[in-house]
Amino acid sequence: MKTLILPFLLLLTFCISCSPDNTDALEKNVTSHDVYVAGMENYKACYWKNNIKTNLFSPDSTTANKIIVENNNVHVLGKTRTNFNGSYYYWKNNIRLNLEQYLGIPAGHYYKILDIAVDGNDTYFIGYYDTLSPVAVQRYAFCLWKNGVKTELNTSDNIIYDDSKISVFNHQSYISATIRNAGTTESGYYVNSVFHTVPGIIRVCNFTETSSGIQFLYIKNYNYYSMQLSTNTEILAANFSHPIFTFGKISGEKTSADYYITGRMLMNNFYYKNDIETTFPLDPDYEIIQDLFVLDGNIYVIKQKGIPFASKVYINNNEIQSITNPANTVVNAFNSVFVVVN
């Protein structure tokens, strides 16, 4: 009998320690993550790793708009704040490249770099520039750059590309876009350089990959819709009908079917988890959800407020970091969050 009891007790101890409700396991799940936050302090681009700041090499007045960490490399996209056009920069481990020069954009031509994605050792940018072509339909060139090599995706006589975003899944680039095709405007997405039209879109957003597959978020009929790209199955992702949208982002992770949608303009202080409206329980005066990231079931959120402008970072509704501004200025901000297992 003793030989039977001892293995049973050992098995019971093992099961309790591995329980998903175990507080120590949950705490370890959070503390084993490195949290990177990109933004600016005193008009200087920078990022914080677990609240410790790194100033990005930047003699200009700049801000960091997006941060990605992969294979222990820190990638940051940012720009100057000194004029309407500005200059765009890319830092890899704090080594800075001027993107106008690196991407071969003609000097002095108006341009915008819209987004960045990283896949292993490959870095992708999307954006457009004014070619100054006398042929109207060739005026603005919408481009994908992979490791600095350009692929021209579309040209137009008007700036119609500002909402575009890029992600890379299975070594293929996915780019949301509104394009000009045979004199008409179409919206949808590219897989590499092949365009797929999705009827009825009035604004494109971004992509995420969940356990259900690759999800493409867009605005249609003044609501957020998501399409599962492997089956072309469309769902009403967030039932929030309103004619004004300036931003939309879908977030998720490959180990879960859950997805999260954040937005701007009248989606203040709440987000959608799947199709359920969820109010953020803390700091309602920080009404803008600037960014949201999901890893191992934990939710990382940046929130901002208006006057006086300020930003905060939260993990699972617990504040971990904040930054404020002197009155009537915006010189400090958190803009982007990215999390990795350490």
CSV table of C-alpha atoms in Angstrom, one decimal:
chain,number,residue,atom,x,y,z
A,1,MET,CA,0.0,0.0,0.0
A,2,LYS,CA,2.8,2.4,0.8
A,3,THR,CA,4.2,1.9,-2.7
A,4,LEU,CA,0.9,3.0,-4.1
A,5,ILE,CA,0.4,6.1,-1.9
A,6,LEU,CA,3.8,7.7,-2.6
A,7,PRO,CA,3.4,7.9,-6.4
A,8,PHE,CA,-0.1,9.2,-6.0
A,9,LEU,CA,1.1,12.0,-3.8
A,10,LEU,CA,3.8,12.9,-6.2
A,11,LEU,CA,1.3,12.9,-9.1
A,12,LEU,CA,-1.1,15.1,-7.1
A,13,THR,CA,1.7,17.6,-6.2
A,14,PHE,CA,2.7,17.8,-9.9
A,15,CYS,CA,-0.9,18.4,-11.1
A,16,ILE,CA,-1.4,21.2,-8.5
A,17,SER,CA,1.8,22.9,-9.5
A,18,CYS,CA,0.9,22.8,-13.2
A,19,SER,CA,-2.7,24.0,-12.7
A,20,PRO,CA,-3.6,26.9,-15.1
A,21,ASP,CA,-5.1,28.7,-12.0
A,22,ASN,CA,-1.8,28.6,-10.2
A,23,THR,CA,-0.8,32.2,-9.3
A,24,ASP,CA,2.9,31.6,-9.4
A,25,ALA,CA,2.7,30.2,-12.9
A,26,LEU,CA,0.7,33.2,-14.0
A,27,GLU,CA,3.2,35.6,-12.5
A,28,LYS,CA,6.1,33.8,-14.1
A,29,ASN,CA,4.2,33.9,-17.4
A,30,VAL,CA,4.2,37.8,-17.2
A,31,THR,CA,7.6,38.3,-15.7
A,32,SER,CA,9.3,36.1,-18.3
A,33,HIS,CA,8.4,38.7,-21.0
A,34,ASP,CA,10.4,41.7,-22.1
A,35,VAL,CA,8.2,44.7,-22.8
A,36,TYR,CA,9.5,47.2,-25.4
A,37,VAL,CA,7.8,50.6,-25.8
A,38,ALA,CA,8.8,53.1,-28.5
A,39,GLY,CA,8.1,56.8,-28.5
A,40,MET,CA,9.9,60.0,-27.7
A,41,GLU,CA,11.2,62.0,-24.7
A,42,ASN,CA,12.1,65.6,-25.0
A,43,TYR,CA,11.5,65.5,-28.8
A,44,LYS,CA,14.1,62.7,-29.1
A,45,ALA,CA,13.2,59.2,-30.5
A,46,CYS,CA,13.8,56.5,-27.9
A,47,TYR,CA,12.5,53.2,-26.6
A,48,TRP,CA,12.2,51.6,-23.2
A,49,LYS,CA,12.9,47.9,-22.4
A,50,ASN,CA,11.2,47.0,-19.2
A,51,ASN,CA,11.1,50.7,-18.2
A,52,ILE,CA,14.8,51.3,-19.0
A,53,LYS,CA,15.3,53.9,-21.7
A,54,THR,CA,17.6,53.8,-24.7
A,55,ASN,CA,18.0,57.0,-26.7
A,56,LEU,CA,18.1,56.4,-30.4
A,57,PHE,CA,20.9,58.0,-32.3
A,58,SER,CA,19.0,61.0,-33.7
A,59,PRO,CA,20.4,64.6,-34.0
A,60,ASP,CA,16.9,65.7,-35.2
A,61,SER,CA,13.6,66.3,-33.5
A,62,THR,CA,12.2,62.8,-34.0
A,63,THR,CA,9.6,60.3,-32.7
A,64,ALA,CA,9.7,56.5,-32.8
A,65,ASN,CA,6.4,55.2,-34.3
A,66,LYS,CA,6.8,51.5,-34.4
A,67,ILE,CA,9.0,48.9,-32.7
A,68,ILE,CA,9.6,45.2,-33.6
A,69,VAL,CA,12.0,42.8,-31.8
A,70,GLU,CA,13.1,39.7,-33.5
A,71,ASN,CA,16.1,37.4,-33.0
A,72,ASN,CA,17.3,39.8,-30.3
A,73,ASN,CA,17.5,42.6,-32.8
A,74,VAL,CA,15.5,45.8,-32.1
A,75,HIS,CA,14.0,47.5,-35.2
A,76,VAL,CA,12.4,50.9,-35.0
A,77,LEU,CA,10.6,53.1,-37.5
A,78,GLY,CA,10.4,56.8,-36.9
A,79,LYS,CA,10.4,60.3,-38.4
A,80,THR,CA,11.2,63.9,-37.8
A,81,ARG,CA,8.6,66.3,-36.4
A,82,THR,CA,10.1,69.5,-37.9
A,83,ASN,CA,8.0,70.0,-41.0
A,84,PHE,CA,5.0,68.7,-43.0
A,85,ASN,CA,6.9,66.2,-45.1
A,86,GLY,CA,9.7,65.3,-42.6
A,87,SER,CA,12.3,62.6,-42.9
A,88,TYR,CA,11.8,58.9,-42.1
A,89,TYR,CA,14.4,56.9,-40.3
A,90,TYR,CA,15.0,53.2,-39.5
A,91,TRP,CA,17.1,52.0,-36.5
A,92,LYS,CA,18.4,48.5,-36.2
A,93,ASN,CA,20.1,48.1,-32.8
A,94,ASN,CA,20.5,51.9,-32.7
A,95,ILE,CA,22.3,52.1,-36.1
A,96,ARG,CA,20.3,54.7,-38.0
A,97,LEU,CA,19.5,54.8,-41.8
A,98,ASN,CA,17.9,57.7,-43.6
A,99,LEU,CA,15.1,55.9,-45.5
A,100,GLU,CA,15.0,58.4,-48.3
A,101,GLN,CA,18.6,57.5,-49.1
A,102,TYR,CA,18.5,53.8,-48.3
A,103,LEU,CA,15.4,53.2,-50.3
A,104,GLY,CA,16.5,55.2,-53.3
A,105,ILE,CA,13.8,57.8,-53.2
A,106,PRO,CA,14.8,60.8,-55.3
A,107,ALA,CA,16.0,63.7,-53.1
A,108,GLY,CA,13.5,66.4,-52.6
A,109,HIS,CA,10.4,64.4,-53.7
A,110,TYR,CA,7.5,64.2,-51.3
A,111,TYR,CA,7.3,60.7,-49.8
A,112,LYS,CA,5.8,58.7,-46.9
A,113,ILE,CA,7.0,55.5,-45.3
A,114,LEU,CA,3.8,53.8,-44.0
A,115,ASP,CA,4.9,50.7,-42.2
A,116,ILE,CA,7.6,48.2,-41.5
A,117,ALA,CA,7.7,44.4,-41.1
A,118,VAL,CA,10.5,42.1,-40.1
A,119,ASP,CA,10.9,38.4,-41.0
A,120,GLY,CA,14.1,36.9,-39.7
A,121,ASN,CA,16.9,38.8,-41.4
A,122,ASP,CA,14.6,40.4,-43.9
A,123,THR,CA,13.2,43.9,-43.4
A,124,TYR,CA,10.3,45.2,-45.4
A,125,PHE,CA,9.0,48.8,-45.9
A,126,ILE,CA,5.9,50.1,-47.7
A,127,GLY,CA,5.3,53.6,-48.8
A,128,TYR,CA,4.8,56.0,-51.7
A,129,TYR,CA,6.6,58.9,-53.3
A,130,ASP,CA,5.8,61.7,-55.8
A,131,THR,CA,7.6,60.7,-59.0
A,132,LEU,CA,6.9,64.2,-60.5
A,133,SER,CA,5.9,62.3,-63.7
A,134,PRO,CA,4.0,64.5,-66.3
A,135,VAL,CA,1.8,61.4,-66.9
A,136,ALA,CA,-0.9,61.9,-64.3
A,137,VAL,CA,-1.6,58.2,-63.6
A,138,GLN,CA,2.1,57.7,-62.9
A,139,ARG,CA,2.4,60.6,-60.4
A,140,TYR,CA,2.4,58.7,-57.1
A,141,ALA,CA,4.2,55.3,-56.9
A,142,PHE,CA,3.2,52.9,-54.2
A,143,CYS,CA,6.1,50.6,-53.4
A,144,LEU,CA,7.3,47.6,-51.4
A,145,TRP,CA,11.0,47.5,-50.4
A,146,LYS,CA,12.6,44.2,-49.2
A,147,ASN,CA,16.1,44.8,-47.8
A,148,GLY,CA,16.2,48.0,-49.8
A,149,VAL,CA,15.2,46.5,-53.2
A,150,LYS,CA,12.1,48.2,-54.6
A,151,THR,CA,9.0,46.6,-56.1
A,152,GLU,CA,6.5,49.1,-57.6
A,153,LEU,CA,3.1,47.9,-56.8
A,154,ASN,CA,0.8,50.6,-58.1
A,155,THR,CA,0.7,54.2,-59.5
A,156,SER,CA,-2.0,56.7,-59.2
A,157,ASP,CA,-2.8,60.4,-60.0
A,158,ASN,CA,-3.8,60.9,-56.3
A,159,ILE,CA,-2.6,60.0,-52.9
A,160,ILE,CA,-4.8,56.9,-52.0
A,161,TYR,CA,-2.3,54.8,-50.1
A,162,ASP,CA,-2.1,56.3,-46.6
A,163,ASP,CA,-4.0,53.5,-44.8
A,164,SER,CA,-1.8,50.7,-46.0
A,165,LYS,CA,-0.1,48.2,-43.6
A,166,ILE,CA,2.2,45.3,-44.0
A,167,SER,CA,2.7,41.9,-42.2
A,168,VAL,CA,4.8,38.9,-43.2
A,169,PHE,CA,3.5,35.4,-42.6
A,170,ASN,CA,5.3,32.2,-43.8
A,171,HIS,CA,7.8,34.4,-45.6
A,172,GLN,CA,5.2,36.1,-47.7
A,173,SER,CA,4.3,39.8,-47.5
A,174,TYR,CA,0.7,40.8,-46.9
A,175,ILE,CA,-0.1,44.4,-47.7
A,176,SER,CA,-3.4,46.1,-47.3
A,177,ALA,CA,-4.1,48.8,-49.9
A,178,THR,CA,-6.4,51.0,-51.9
A,179,ILE,CA,-5.1,51.1,-55.5
A,180,ARG,CA,-5.9,52.6,-58.9
A,181,ASN,CA,-6.7,49.9,-61.5
A,182,ALA,CA,-7.8,50.7,-65.1
A,183,GLY,CA,-9.1,54.1,-64.0
A,184,THR,CA,-11.1,52.9,-61.0
A,185,THR,CA,-10.3,52.6,-57.3
A,186,GLU,CA,-10.2,49.2,-55.7
A,187,SER,CA,-9.4,48.1,-52.1
A,188,GLY,CA,-8.1,44.8,-50.8
A,189,TYR,CA,-4.7,43.3,-50.2
A,190,TYR,CA,-1.5,42.1,-51.9
A,191,VAL,CA,0.2,38.8,-51.2
A,192,ASN,CA,3.7,39.7,-52.3
A,193,SER,CA,2.9,41.6,-55.5
A,194,VAL,CA,-0.4,39.9,-56.5
A,195,PHE,CA,-3.5,42.0,-55.6
A,196,HIS,CA,-6.8,40.6,-54.3
A,197,THR,CA,-9.8,42.8,-54.5
A,198,VAL,CA,-12.4,42.7,-51.6
A,199,PRO,CA,-15.6,44.5,-52.6
A,200,GLY,CA,-17.2,47.2,-50.5
A,201,ILE,CA,-14.2,48.3,-48.5
A,202,ILE,CA,-14.1,52.0,-47.6
A,203,ARG,CA,-10.9,51.8,-45.5
A,204,VAL,CA,-8.2,49.1,-45.2
A,205,CYS,CA,-6.6,48.2,-41.9
A,206,ASN,CA,-4.0,45.5,-41.0
A,207,PHE,CA,-3.5,41.8,-40.5
A,208,THR,CA,-2.9,39.4,-37.7
A,209,GLU,CA,-2.5,35.6,-37.4
A,210,THR,CA,-4.5,33.6,-34.9
A,211,SER,CA,-5.1,29.9,-34.6
A,212,SER,CA,-7.9,30.3,-37.1
A,213,GLY,CA,-5.5,31.7,-39.7
A,214,ILE,CA,-4.6,35.0,-41.2
A,215,GLN,CA,-7.1,37.7,-40.5
A,216,PHE,CA,-7.5,40.9,-42.6
A,217,LEU,CA,-9.3,43.8,-40.9
A,218,TYR,CA,-11.1,46.5,-42.9
A,219,ILE,CA,-14.0,48.9,-42.7
A,220,LYS,CA,-17.2,48.2,-44.7
A,221,ASN,CA,-20.7,49.6,-44.3
A,222,TYR,CA,-19.1,51.7,-41.5
A,223,ASN,CA,-18.3,48.7,-39.4
A,224,TYR,CA,-15.2,46.6,-38.8
A,225,TYR,CA,-15.1,43.4,-40.8
A,226,SER,CA,-12.4,40.7,-40.8
A,227,MET,CA,-11.7,38.2,-43.5
A,228,GLN,CA,-10.1,34.8,-42.9
A,229,LEU,CA,-7.8,34.7,-45.9
A,230,SER,CA,-7.4,31.0,-46.4
A,231,THR,CA,-11.2,30.5,-46.8
A,232,ASN,CA,-12.3,34.1,-47.8
A,233,THR,CA,-14.8,33.9,-44.9
A,234,GLU,CA,-16.0,37.4,-43.9
A,235,ILE,CA,-17.3,38.1,-40.4
A,236,LEU,CA,-18.7,41.3,-38.7
A,237,ALA,CA,-15.7,41.7,-36.4
A,238,ALA,CA,-16.9,44.8,-34.4
A,239,ASN,CA,-20.5,46.0,-34.6
A,240,PHE,CA,-19.9,49.7,-34.2
A,241,SER,CA,-21.6,51.6,-37.0
A,242,HIS,CA,-20.4,55.2,-37.4
A,243,PRO,CA,-19.4,57.2,-40.5
A,244,ILE,CA,-16.1,58.4,-39.0
A,245,PHE,CA,-13.1,56.2,-38.7
A,246,THR,CA,-9.4,57.2,-38.7
A,247,PHE,CA,-7.7,54.1,-37.5
A,248,GLY,CA,-8.3,50.4,-37.0
A,249,LYS,CA,-6.0,47.6,-35.8
A,250,ILE,CA,-6.6,43.9,-35.2
A,251,SER,CA,-4.3,42.0,-32.8
A,252,GLY,CA,-3.9,38.4,-31.9
A,253,GLU,CA,-1.5,35.5,-31.5
A,254,LYS,CA,-1.1,32.1,-33.3
A,255,THR,CA,-1.9,30.1,-30.1
A,256,SER,CA,-5.4,31.4,-29.7
A,257,ALA,CA,-8.5,32.1,-31.8
A,258,ASP,CA,-9.1,35.4,-29.9
A,259,TYR,CA,-8.7,38.7,-31.7
A,260,TYR,CA,-8.8,42.2,-30.4
A,261,ILE,CA,-9.8,45.4,-32.4
A,262,THR,CA,-8.9,48.9,-31.4
A,263,GLY,CA,-9.9,52.1,-33.2
A,264,ARG,CA,-9.9,55.9,-33.1
A,265,MET,CA,-12.7,58.4,-33.2
A,266,LEU,CA,-15.6,57.4,-31.0
A,267,MET,CA,-14.1,54.1,-29.9
A,268,ASN,CA,-12.6,55.9,-26.9
A,269,ASN,CA,-11.5,53.8,-23.9
A,270,PHE,CA,-12.9,50.5,-25.3
A,271,TYR,CA,-11.9,47.7,-27.6
A,272,TYR,CA,-13.5,44.6,-29.0
A,273,LYS,CA,-12.4,41.2,-27.9
A,274,ASN,CA,-13.8,39.0,-30.6
A,275,ASP,CA,-17.2,40.6,-31.1
A,276,ILE,CA,-17.7,41.8,-27.5
A,277,GLU,CA,-17.3,45.5,-26.7
A,278,THR,CA,-14.9,45.7,-23.7
A,279,THR,CA,-14.4,48.9,-21.7
A,280,PHE,CA,-10.9,49.5,-20.3
A,281,PRO,CA,-11.4,49.6,-16.6
A,282,LEU,CA,-8.6,52.1,-15.7
A,283,ASP,CA,-8.0,55.8,-16.4
A,284,PRO,CA,-11.0,56.7,-18.6
A,285,ASP,CA,-9.5,60.2,-19.2
A,286,TYR,CA,-6.7,58.3,-21.1
A,287,GLU,CA,-9.3,57.7,-23.7
A,288,ILE,CA,-7.2,56.8,-26.8
A,289,ILE,CA,-6.0,53.2,-27.0
A,290,GLN,CA,-2.9,53.9,-29.0
A,291,ASP,CA,-1.6,50.3,-29.3
A,292,LEU,CA,-2.4,46.8,-28.1
A,293,PHE,CA,-0.2,43.6,-28.2
A,294,VAL,CA,-1.1,40.1,-27.1
A,295,LEU,CA,1.4,37.4,-26.0
A,296,ASP,CA,0.7,34.2,-24.1
A,297,GLY,CA,-2.8,35.4,-23.2
A,298,ASN,CA,-1.5,38.6,-21.7
A,299,ILE,CA,-2.7,42.0,-23.0
A,300,TYR,CA,-0.3,44.9,-23.3
A,301,VAL,CA,-1.9,48.3,-23.9
A,302,ILE,CA,-0.7,51.9,-24.5
A,303,LYS,CA,-3.3,54.6,-23.7
A,304,GLN,CA,-3.1,58.3,-24.3
A,305,LYS,CA,-5.0,61.4,-23.3
A,306,GLY,CA,-5.3,64.8,-24.8
A,307,ILE,CA,-4.8,68.0,-22.8
A,308,PRO,CA,-2.3,67.8,-21.2
A,309,PHE,CA,-1.0,65.1,-23.4
A,310,ALA,CA,0.2,61.9,-21.6
A,311,SER,CA,0.7,58.2,-22.1
A,312,LYS,CA,0.5,55.1,-20.0
A,313,VAL,CA,1.4,51.4,-20.5
A,314,TYR,CA,-0.6,48.6,-18.9
A,315,ILE,CA,-0.2,44.8,-18.6
A,316,ASN,CA,-3.5,43.0,-18.0
A,317,ASN,CA,-5.1,46.3,-16.7
A,318,ASN,CA,-2.2,47.0,-14.4
A,319,GLU,CA,-0.3,50.3,-15.0
A,320,ILE,CA,3.5,49.7,-15.4
A,321,GLN,CA,4.8,52.9,-17.0
A,322,SER,CA,3.7,56.5,-17.6
A,323,ILE,CA,5.0,59.7,-19.2
A,324,THR,CA,3.6,63.2,-19.0
A,325,ASN,CA,4.2,66.6,-20.7
A,326,PRO,CA,4.6,70.2,-19.7
A,327,ALA,CA,1.5,72.3,-20.2
A,328,ASN,CA,0.6,72.9,-23.9
A,329,THR,CA,3.4,70.8,-25.3
A,330,VAL,CA,3.7,67.3,-26.8
A,331,VAL,CA,7.4,66.4,-26.4
A,332,ASN,CA,6.9,63.0,-24.6
A,333,ALA,CA,4.9,60.0,-25.8
A,334,PHE,CA,4.5,56.3,-26.0
A,335,ASN,CA,3.5,55.1,-29.5
A,336,SER,CA,4.2,51.4,-29.9
A,337,VAL,CA,4.5,48.3,-27.8
A,338,PHE,CA,6.1,44.9,-28.6
A,339,VAL,CA,6.7,42.0,-26.3
A,340,VAL,CA,9.0,39.0,-26.5
A,341,VAL,CA,9.8,36.0,-24.2
A,342,ASN,CA,13.1,36.6,-22.6
